Coordinates of C-alpha atoms and ligand atoms in Angstrom, one line a residue:
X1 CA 235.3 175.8 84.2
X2 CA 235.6 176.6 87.5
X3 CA 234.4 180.1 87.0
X4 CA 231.5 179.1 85.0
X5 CA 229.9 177.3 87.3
X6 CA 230.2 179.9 89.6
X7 CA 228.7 182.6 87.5
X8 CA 225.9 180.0 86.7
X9 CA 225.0 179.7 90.5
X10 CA 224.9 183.6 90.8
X11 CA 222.9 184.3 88.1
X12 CA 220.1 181.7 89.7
X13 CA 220.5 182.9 93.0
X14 CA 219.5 186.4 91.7
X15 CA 216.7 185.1 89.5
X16 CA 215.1 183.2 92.2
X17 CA 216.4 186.5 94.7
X18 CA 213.8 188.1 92.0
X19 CA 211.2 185.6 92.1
X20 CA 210.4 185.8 96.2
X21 CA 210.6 189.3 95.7
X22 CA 208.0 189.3 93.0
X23 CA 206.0 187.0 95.0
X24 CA 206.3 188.9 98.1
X25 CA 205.8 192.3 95.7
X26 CA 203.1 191.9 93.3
X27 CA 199.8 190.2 94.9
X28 CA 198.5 186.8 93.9
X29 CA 195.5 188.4 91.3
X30 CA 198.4 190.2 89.2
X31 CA 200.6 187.2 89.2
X32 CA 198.1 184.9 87.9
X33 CA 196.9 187.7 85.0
X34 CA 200.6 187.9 84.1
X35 CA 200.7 184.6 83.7
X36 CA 198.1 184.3 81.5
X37 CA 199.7 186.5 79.5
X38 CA 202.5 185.3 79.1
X39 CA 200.8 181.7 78.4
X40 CA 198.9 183.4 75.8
X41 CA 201.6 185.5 74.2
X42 CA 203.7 182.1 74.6
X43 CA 200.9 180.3 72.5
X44 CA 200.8 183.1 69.9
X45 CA 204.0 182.0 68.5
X46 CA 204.6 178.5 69.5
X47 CA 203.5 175.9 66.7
X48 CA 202.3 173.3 69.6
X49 CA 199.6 173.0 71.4
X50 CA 199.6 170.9 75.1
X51 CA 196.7 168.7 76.5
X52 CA 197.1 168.3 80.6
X53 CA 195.3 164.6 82.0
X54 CA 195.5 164.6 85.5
X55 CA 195.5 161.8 87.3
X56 CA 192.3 162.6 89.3
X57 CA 189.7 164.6 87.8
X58 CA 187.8 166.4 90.3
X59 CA 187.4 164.0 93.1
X60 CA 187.4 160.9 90.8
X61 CA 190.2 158.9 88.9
X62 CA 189.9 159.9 85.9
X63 CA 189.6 157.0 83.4
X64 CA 191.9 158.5 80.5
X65 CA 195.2 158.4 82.8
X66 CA 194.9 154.9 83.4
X67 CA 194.3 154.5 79.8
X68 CA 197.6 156.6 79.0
X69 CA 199.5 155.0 81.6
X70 CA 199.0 151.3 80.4
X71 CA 199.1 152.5 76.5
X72 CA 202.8 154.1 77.3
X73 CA 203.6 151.5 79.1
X74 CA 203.3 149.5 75.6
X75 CA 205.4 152.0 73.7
X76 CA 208.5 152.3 76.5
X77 CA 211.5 150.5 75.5
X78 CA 212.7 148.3 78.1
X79 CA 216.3 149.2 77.8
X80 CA 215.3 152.7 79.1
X81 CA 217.5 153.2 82.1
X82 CA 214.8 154.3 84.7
X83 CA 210.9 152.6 84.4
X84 CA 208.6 152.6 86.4
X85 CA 207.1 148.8 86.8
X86 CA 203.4 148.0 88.2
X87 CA 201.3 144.6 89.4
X88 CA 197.6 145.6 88.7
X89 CA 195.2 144.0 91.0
X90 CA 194.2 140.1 89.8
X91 CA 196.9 140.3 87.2
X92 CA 199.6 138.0 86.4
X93 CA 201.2 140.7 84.7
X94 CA 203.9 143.5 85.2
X95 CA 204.0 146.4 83.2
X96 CA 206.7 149.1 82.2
X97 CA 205.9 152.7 82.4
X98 CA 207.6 156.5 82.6
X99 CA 208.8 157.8 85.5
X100 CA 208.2 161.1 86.9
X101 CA 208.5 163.9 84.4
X102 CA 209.9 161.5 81.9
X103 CA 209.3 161.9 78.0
X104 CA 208.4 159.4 75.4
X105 CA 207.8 160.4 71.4
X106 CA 204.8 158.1 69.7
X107 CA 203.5 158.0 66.4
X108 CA 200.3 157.6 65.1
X109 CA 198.8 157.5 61.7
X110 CA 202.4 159.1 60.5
X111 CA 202.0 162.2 63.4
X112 CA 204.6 162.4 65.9
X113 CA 203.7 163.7 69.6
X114 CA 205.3 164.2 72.6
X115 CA 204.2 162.9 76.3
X116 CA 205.7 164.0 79.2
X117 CA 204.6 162.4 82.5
X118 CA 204.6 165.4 84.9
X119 CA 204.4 164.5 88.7
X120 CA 204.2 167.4 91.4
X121 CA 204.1 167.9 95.7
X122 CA 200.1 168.5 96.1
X123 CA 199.9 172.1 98.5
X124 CA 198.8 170.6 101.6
X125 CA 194.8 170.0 101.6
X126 CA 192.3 171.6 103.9
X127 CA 190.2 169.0 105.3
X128 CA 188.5 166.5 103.0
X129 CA 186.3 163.3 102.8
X130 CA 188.6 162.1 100.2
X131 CA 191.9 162.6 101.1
X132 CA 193.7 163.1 97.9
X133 CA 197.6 161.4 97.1
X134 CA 200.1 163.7 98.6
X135 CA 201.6 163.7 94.6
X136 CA 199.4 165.4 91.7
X137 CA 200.3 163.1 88.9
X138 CA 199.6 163.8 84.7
X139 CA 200.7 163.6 81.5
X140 CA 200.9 166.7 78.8
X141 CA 200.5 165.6 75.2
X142 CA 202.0 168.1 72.7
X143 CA 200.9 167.9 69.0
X144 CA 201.4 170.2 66.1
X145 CA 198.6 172.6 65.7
X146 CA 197.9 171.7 62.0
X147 CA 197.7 167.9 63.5
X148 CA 195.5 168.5 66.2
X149 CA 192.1 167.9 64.4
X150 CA 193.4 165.0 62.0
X151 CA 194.3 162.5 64.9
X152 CA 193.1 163.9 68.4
X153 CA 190.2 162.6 68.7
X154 CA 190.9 159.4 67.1
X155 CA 193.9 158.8 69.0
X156 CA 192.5 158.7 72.3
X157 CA 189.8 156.5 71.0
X158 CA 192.8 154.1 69.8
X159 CA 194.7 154.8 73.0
X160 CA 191.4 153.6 75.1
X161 CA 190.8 150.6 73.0
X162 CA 194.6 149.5 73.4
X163 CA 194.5 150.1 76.9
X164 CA 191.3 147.8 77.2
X165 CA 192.6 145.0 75.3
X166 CA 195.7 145.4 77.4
X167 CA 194.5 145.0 80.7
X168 CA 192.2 142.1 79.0
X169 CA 195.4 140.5 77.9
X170 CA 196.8 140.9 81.2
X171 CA 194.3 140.2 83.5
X172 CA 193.3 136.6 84.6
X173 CA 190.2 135.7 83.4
X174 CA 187.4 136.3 85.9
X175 CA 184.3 133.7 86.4
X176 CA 181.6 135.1 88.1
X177 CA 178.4 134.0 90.1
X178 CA 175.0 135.3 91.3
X179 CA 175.0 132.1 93.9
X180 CA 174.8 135.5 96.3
X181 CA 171.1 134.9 95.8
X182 CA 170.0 138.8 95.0
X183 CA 172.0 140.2 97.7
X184 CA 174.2 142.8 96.5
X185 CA 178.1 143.4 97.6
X186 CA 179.7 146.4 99.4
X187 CA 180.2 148.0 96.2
X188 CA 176.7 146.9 94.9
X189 CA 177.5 144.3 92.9
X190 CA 175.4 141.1 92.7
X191 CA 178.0 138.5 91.1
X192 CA 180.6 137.6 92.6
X193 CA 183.9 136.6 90.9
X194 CA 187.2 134.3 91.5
X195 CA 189.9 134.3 89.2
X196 CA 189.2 131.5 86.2
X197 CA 192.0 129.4 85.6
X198 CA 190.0 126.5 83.8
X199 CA 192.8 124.8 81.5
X200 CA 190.4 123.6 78.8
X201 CA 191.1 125.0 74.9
X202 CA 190.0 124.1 72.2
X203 CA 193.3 122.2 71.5
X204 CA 192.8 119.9 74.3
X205 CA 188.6 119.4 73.4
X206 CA 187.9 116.4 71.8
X207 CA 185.6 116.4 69.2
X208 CA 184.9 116.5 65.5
X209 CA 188.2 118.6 63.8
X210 CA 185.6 119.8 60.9
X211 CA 183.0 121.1 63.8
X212 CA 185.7 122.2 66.2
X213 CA 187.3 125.0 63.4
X214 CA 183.7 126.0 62.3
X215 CA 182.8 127.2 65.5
X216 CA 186.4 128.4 66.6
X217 CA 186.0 130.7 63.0
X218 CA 182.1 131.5 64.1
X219 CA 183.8 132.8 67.5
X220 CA 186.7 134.6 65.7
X221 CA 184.1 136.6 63.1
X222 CA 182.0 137.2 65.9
X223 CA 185.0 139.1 67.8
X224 CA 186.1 141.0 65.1
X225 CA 182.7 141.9 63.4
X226 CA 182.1 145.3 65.7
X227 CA 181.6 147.1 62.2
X228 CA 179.5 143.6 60.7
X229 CA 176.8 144.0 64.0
X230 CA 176.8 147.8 63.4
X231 CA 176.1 147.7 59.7
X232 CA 173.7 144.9 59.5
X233 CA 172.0 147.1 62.7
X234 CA 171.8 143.9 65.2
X235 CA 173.1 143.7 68.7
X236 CA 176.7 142.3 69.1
X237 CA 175.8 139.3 70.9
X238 CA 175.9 135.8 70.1
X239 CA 174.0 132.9 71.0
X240 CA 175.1 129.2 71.2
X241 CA 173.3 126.3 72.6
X242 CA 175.3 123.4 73.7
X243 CA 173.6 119.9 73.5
X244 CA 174.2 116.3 74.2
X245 CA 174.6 113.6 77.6
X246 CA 176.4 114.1 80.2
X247 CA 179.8 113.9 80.2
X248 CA 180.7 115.1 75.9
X249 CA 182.3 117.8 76.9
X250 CA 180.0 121.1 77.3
X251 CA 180.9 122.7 80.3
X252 CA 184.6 122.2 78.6
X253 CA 183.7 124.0 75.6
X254 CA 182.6 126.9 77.4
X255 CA 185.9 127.0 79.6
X256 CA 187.6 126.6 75.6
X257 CA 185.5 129.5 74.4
X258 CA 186.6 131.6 77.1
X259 CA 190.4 131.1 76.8
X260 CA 190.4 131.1 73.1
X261 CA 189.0 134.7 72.9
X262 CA 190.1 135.9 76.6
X263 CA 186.5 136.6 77.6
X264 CA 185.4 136.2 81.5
X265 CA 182.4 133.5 82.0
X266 CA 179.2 135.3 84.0
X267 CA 177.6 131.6 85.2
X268 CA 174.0 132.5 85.6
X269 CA 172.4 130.2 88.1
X270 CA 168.7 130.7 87.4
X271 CA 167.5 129.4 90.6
X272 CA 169.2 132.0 92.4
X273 CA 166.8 134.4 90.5
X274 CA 163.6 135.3 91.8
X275 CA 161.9 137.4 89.5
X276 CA 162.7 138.6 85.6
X277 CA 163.4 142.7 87.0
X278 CA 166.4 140.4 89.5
X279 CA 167.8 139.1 85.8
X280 CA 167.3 142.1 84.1
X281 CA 169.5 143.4 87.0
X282 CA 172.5 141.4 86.5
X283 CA 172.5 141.6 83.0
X284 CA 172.7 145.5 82.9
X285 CA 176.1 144.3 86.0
X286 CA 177.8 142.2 83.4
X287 CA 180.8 143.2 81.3
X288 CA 181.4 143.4 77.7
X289 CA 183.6 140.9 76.2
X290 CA 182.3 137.9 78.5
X291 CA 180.4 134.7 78.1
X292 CA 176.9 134.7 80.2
X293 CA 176.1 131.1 80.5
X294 CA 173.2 129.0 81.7
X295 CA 173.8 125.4 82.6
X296 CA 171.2 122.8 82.4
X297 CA 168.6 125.0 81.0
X298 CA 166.0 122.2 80.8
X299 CA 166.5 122.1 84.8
X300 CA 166.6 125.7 85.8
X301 CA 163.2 127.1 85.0
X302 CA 159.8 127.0 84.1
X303 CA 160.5 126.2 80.3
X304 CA 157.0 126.5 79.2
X305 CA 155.4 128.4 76.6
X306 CA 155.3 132.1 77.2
X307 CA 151.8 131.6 77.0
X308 CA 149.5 130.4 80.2
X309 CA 148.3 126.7 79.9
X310 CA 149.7 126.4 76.1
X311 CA 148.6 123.4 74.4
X312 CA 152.2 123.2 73.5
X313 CA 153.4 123.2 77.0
X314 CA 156.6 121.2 77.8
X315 CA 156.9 122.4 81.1
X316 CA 156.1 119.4 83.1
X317 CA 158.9 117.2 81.8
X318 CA 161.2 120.0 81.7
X319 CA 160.6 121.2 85.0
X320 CA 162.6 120.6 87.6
X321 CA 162.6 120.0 91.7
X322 CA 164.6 123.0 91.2
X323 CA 161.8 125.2 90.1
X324 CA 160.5 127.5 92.8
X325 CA 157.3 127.4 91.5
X326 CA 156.3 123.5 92.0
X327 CA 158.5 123.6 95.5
X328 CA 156.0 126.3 96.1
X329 CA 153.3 124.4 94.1
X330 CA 152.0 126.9 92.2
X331 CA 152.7 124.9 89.6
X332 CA 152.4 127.4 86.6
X333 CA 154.0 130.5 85.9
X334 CA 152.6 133.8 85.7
X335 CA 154.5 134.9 82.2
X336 CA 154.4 138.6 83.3
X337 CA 157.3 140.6 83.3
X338 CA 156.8 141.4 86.8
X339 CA 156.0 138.4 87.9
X340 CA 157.5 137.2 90.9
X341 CA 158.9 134.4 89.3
X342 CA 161.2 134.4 86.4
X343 CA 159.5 133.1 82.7
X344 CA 160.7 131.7 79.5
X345 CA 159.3 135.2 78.3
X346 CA 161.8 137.0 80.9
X347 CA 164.8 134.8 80.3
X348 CA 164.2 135.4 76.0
X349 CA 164.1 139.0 76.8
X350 CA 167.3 138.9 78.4
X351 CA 168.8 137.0 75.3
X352 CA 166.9 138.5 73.0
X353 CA 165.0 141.6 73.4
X354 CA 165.8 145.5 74.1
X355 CA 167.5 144.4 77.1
X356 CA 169.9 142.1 75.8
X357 CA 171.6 145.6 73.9
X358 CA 172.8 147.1 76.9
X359 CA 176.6 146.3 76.7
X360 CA 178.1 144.8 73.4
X361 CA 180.0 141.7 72.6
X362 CA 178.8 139.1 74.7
X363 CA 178.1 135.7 73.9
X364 CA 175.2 133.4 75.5
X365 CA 175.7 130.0 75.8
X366 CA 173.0 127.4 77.1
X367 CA 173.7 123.8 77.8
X368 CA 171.4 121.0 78.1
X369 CA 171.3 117.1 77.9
X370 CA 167.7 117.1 76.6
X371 CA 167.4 119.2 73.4
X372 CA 163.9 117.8 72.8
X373 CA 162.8 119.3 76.4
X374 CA 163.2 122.8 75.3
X375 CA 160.4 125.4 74.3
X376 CA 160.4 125.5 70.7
X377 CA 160.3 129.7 71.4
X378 CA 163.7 129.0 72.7
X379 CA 165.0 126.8 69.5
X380 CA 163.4 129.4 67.1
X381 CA 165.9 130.8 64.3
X382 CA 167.5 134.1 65.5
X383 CA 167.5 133.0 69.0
X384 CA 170.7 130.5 69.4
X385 CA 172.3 131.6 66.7
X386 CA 174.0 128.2 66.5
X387 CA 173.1 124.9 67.8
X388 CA 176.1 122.4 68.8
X389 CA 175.8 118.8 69.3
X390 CA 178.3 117.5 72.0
X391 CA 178.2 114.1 71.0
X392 CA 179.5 110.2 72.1
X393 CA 183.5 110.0 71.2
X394 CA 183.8 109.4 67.6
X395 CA 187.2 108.5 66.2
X396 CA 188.8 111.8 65.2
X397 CA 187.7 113.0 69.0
X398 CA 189.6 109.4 70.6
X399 CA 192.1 110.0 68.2
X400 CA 192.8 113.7 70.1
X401 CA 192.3 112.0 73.8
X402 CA 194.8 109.5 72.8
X403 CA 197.0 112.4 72.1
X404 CA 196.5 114.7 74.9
X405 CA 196.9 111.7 77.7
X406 CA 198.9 109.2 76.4
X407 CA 200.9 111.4 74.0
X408 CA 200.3 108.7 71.5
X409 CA 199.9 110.6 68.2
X410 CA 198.3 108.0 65.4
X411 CA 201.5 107.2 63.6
X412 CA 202.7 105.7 67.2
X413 CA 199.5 103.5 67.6
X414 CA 199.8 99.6 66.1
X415 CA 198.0 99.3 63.2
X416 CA 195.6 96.8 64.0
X417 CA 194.6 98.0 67.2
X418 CA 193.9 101.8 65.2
X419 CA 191.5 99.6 63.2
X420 CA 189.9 98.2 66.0
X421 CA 189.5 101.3 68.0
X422 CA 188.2 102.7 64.7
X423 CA 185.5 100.2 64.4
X424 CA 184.1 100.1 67.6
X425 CA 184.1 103.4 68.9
X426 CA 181.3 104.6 67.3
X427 CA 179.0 101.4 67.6
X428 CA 180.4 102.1 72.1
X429 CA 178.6 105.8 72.3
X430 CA 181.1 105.8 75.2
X431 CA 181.8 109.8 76.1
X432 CA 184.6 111.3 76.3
X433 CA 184.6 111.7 79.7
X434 CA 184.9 108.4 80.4
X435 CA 187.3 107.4 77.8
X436 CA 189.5 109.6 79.6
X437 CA 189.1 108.6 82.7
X438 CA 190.2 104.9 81.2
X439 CA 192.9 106.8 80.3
X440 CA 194.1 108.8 82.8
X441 CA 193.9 105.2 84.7
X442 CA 196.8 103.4 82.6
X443 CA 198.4 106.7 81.6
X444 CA 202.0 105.3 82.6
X445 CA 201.4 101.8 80.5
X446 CA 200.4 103.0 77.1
X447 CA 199.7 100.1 75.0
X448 CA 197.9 98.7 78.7
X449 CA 195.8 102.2 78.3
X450 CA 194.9 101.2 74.8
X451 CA 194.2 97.4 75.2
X452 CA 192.1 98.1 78.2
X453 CA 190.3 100.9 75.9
X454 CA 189.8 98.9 73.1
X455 CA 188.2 96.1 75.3
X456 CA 186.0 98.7 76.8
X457 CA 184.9 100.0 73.8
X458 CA 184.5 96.2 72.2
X459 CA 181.9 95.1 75.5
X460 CA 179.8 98.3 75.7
X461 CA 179.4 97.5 72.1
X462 CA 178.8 94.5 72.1
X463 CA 175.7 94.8 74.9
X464 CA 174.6 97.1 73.0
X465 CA 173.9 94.9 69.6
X466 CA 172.7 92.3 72.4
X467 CA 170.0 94.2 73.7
X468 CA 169.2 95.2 70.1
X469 CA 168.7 98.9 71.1
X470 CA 167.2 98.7 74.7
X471 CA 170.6 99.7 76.2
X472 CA 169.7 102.9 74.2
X473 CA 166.8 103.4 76.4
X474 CA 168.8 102.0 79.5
X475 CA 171.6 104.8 78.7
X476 CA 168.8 107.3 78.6
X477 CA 167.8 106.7 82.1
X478 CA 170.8 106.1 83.1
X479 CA 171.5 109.9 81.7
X480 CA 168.3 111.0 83.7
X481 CA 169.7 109.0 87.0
X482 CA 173.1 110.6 86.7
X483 CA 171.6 114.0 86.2
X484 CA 169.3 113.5 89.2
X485 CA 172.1 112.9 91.3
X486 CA 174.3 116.4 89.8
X487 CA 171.1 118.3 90.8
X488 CA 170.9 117.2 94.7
X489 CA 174.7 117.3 94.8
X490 CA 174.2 121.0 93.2
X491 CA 171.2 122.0 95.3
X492 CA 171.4 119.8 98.0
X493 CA 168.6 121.6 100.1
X494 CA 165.9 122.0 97.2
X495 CA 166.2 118.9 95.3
X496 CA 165.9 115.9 98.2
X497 CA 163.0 116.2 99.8
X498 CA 160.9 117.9 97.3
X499 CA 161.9 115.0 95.0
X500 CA 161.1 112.5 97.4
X501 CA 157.8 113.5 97.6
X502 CA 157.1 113.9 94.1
X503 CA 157.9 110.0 93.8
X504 CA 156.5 108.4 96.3
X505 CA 153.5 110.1 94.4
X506 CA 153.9 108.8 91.7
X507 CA 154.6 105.3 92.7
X508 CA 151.1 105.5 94.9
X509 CA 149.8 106.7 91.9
X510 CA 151.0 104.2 89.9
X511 CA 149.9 101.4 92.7
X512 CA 146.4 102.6 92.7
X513 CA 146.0 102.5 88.9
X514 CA 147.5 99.1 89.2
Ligands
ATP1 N1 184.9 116.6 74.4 C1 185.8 116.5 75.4 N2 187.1 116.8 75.2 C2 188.0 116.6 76.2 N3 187.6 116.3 77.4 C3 186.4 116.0 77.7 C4 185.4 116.1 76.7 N4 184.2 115.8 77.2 C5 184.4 115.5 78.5 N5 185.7 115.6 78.8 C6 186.3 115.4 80.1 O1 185.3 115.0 81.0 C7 185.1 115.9 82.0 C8 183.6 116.3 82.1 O2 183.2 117.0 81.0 P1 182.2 118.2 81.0 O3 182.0 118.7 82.3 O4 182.8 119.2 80.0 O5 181.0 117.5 80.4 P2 179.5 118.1 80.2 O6 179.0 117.8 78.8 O7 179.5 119.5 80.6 O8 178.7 117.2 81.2 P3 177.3 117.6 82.0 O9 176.2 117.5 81.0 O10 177.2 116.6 83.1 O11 177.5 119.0 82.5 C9 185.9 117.1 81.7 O12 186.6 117.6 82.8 C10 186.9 116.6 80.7 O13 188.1 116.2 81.3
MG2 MG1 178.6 120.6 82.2

């Protein structure tokens, strides 16, 4: 034994004896040309052929390593004895991948390849802007000739869709906001993101069952109907608008939405927008796979009708304090693209028009508490694809409050206060909002939580059959009170004064015509 290993380590030491003297012998140019013949020769007879993705392509990352890296990192087995393990940036994630020069066998569509992860000392770098990583990093893909042109091309496709979803998967979920007013980051970006960690689902939503599975199927069709939106020729975006008073749950259905199909949540504060180019702008700086929503859209903009002094024109109930324009007191909008100000016609063409195209799979969502305040051009078929009513706590959605605070599933409940919960809620409109926070009140006294619930439910009821409909009224401006108040807490600056103004004239008004 002892002998072989000696005779091993003399036949090296002349081979590589060989090698510096073929280095120091034949000049670089003849090297490089005998290598290529060689390589070529090598080719000639072997049935493989080899793919080389570097790490960094030229000067910049290239994409398709990451992509590899991640997909891999999928297809190691974790009892391997040596993996590498990695954190990515705003992930709560670790993943598994090869080490240096390791090799891994994958399949796909019944072809069997072959990647090696090749890492190698970089020759030290004359001077550079970019210093590059003191390792070259890669991975070689061997397939069969004869397979190369079945599956190439479609497996990287599948590797970079894999990869995608994965880091989708494995990244939190990112809400972002233009409240930057414009102004662009240090990478020129003009949202600006936390992590979203909004524990709302649609589990925990309360609201109709029957509703609450037609839209979690409309979202579900809409995710997996790339080949639907391509075929039928329309843009893969959806459109929802999300209706009903304060406090029914419509800011939780968006947070619902997101975590049911893992998409981050652009929030799209219109009066951060000056003109329609500025929203063009950070549509064309949102992602795919997101949820661009616009809160309060009766409140955010000029809502009128696209055309100058319509007959039609909603705007002055619609519009807000908020509205740029009437702080300003121009009072109506110019409806041109270039406007400076942005226009029903702008904010439909980012829904709607060419614009809306760049980027796929994205959902709109608009919420407002006064349906009846929107521009009919806005509630036109083909424009919110589907309209949702977020309405008072019925009993199916107390039934699922009852669940998710107390614990209390119906079989638990006495049967006569179930009957009288049942009979009242409706006739209460209370919202589920504040049902739970009668709830979340009692939540370590059960049957206290649902006595004091049920004799909620019975007085709001009751004053409402006593004032024979007038609390309906009272509720609605109630609803406009409490939304006044959201706004100035929102916009602190641009709602007080400029609403002050506007009613003290209005109440002069009304004294003179008095
Ligand atoms: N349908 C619901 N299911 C579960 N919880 C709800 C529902 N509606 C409201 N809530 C509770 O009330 C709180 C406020 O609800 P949310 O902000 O979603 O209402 P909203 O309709 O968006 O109100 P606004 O019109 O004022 O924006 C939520 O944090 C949630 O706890
Ligand atoms: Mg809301």
């Amino acid at each position: 034994m002892k002998e072989y290993w000696g005779s091993l380590a003399s036949i090296l030491g002349v081979l590589a004896f060989c090698q510096s003297l073929l280095q120091v012998l034949i000049p670089p140019e003849l090297r490089f040309a005998t290598l290529k013949l060689f390589n070529r020769i090598f080719n000639m007879f072997t049935s493989y052929c080899y793919f080389d993705i570097t790490e960094i392509d030229g000067v910049n990352t290239n994409e398709l390593y990451n992509a590899v890296q991640l997909y891999l990192s999928s297809c190691v087995s974790i009892s391997g004895s040596r993996l590498s393990l990695t954190r990515a940036l705003n992930s709560s994630a670790i993943t598994f991948g090869l080490t240096n020069n390791d090799t891994l066998f994958d399949t796909f569509n019944g072809v069997t390849v072959l990647w090696e992860h090749i890492v190698t000392q970089r020759q030290a770098q004359t001077f550079s802007w970019r210093p590059l990583p003191d390792e070259k990093r890669g991975f070689t893909l061997r397939i069969k000739k004869k397979d190369k042109s079945l599956i190439l091309d479609s497996y990287l496709d599948y590797i970079m869709e894999k990869a995608n979803d994965m880091r989708r998967k494995n990244q939190d979920r990112l809400l972002y906001t233009n409240s930057r007013g414009g102004s662009l980051d240090s990478r020129g970006h003009p949202w600006e993101s936390v992590p979203f960690k909004h524990p709302s689902t649609f589990e925990t939503l309360a609201m109709d069952p029957v509703k609450k599975a037609e839209i979690m199927e409309d979202l579900k069709d809409f995710a997996s109907g790339q080949s639907f939106y391509q075929k039928t020729g329309r843009a893969w975006k959806r459109g929802y608008l999300l209706y009903g008073p304060p406090g029914t749950g419509k800011s939780s259905m968006i947070a619902a939405m997101a975590n049911h199909l893992g998409y981050d949540i652009y929030d799209l504060e219109l009066t951060e927008v000056h003109n329609n180019s500025e929203l063009r702008k950070l549509l064309m700086k949102t992602s795919s796979k997101s949820i661009i929503v616009i809160e309060d859209i009766d409140c955010s903009i000029n809502l009128s009708n696209r055309k100058k002094g319509s007959p039609n024109n909603s705007s002055s109930i619609g519009r807000s304090y908020c509205d740029p324009e009437m702080r300003s007191g121009t009072g109506v909008s110019s409806g041109d693209e270039g406007g400076n100000s942005i226009t029903l016609s702008g904010l439909l063409n980012f829904t709607d028009g060419l614009w809306s195209c760049c980027g796929s799979e994205r959902i709109f969502v608009f919420t407002t508490n006064h349906i009846d305040k929107l521009d009919p051009a806005l509630l036109r078929s083909g424009r919110m694809d589907m309209h949702v009513f977020m309405s008072y706590c019925s009993f199916p959605a107390l039934k699922i409050l009852l669940k998710n605070y107390l614990g209390s599933a119906e079989s638990d409940l006495d049967e006569g206060v179930l009957k009288g919960l049942e009979e009242v809620v409706d006739k209460a409109e209370m919202t589920p909002a504040d049902v739970s926070e009668l709830l979340i009140k009692n939540r370590r006294s059960k049957d206290k939580a649902v006595l004091e619930l049920l004799e909620a439910l019975k007085s709001k009821a009751e004053m409402k059959l006593k004032s024979g409909g007038c609390v309906g009224e009272k509720n609605l401006n109630d609803v406009e009170e409490e939304e006044q108040e959201k706004r100035a807490l929102e916009s602190p600056k641009e709602g007080c004064d400029f609403e002050d103004s506007v009613k003290k004239e209005e109440e002069d008004e009304e004294k003179k015509i008095k």
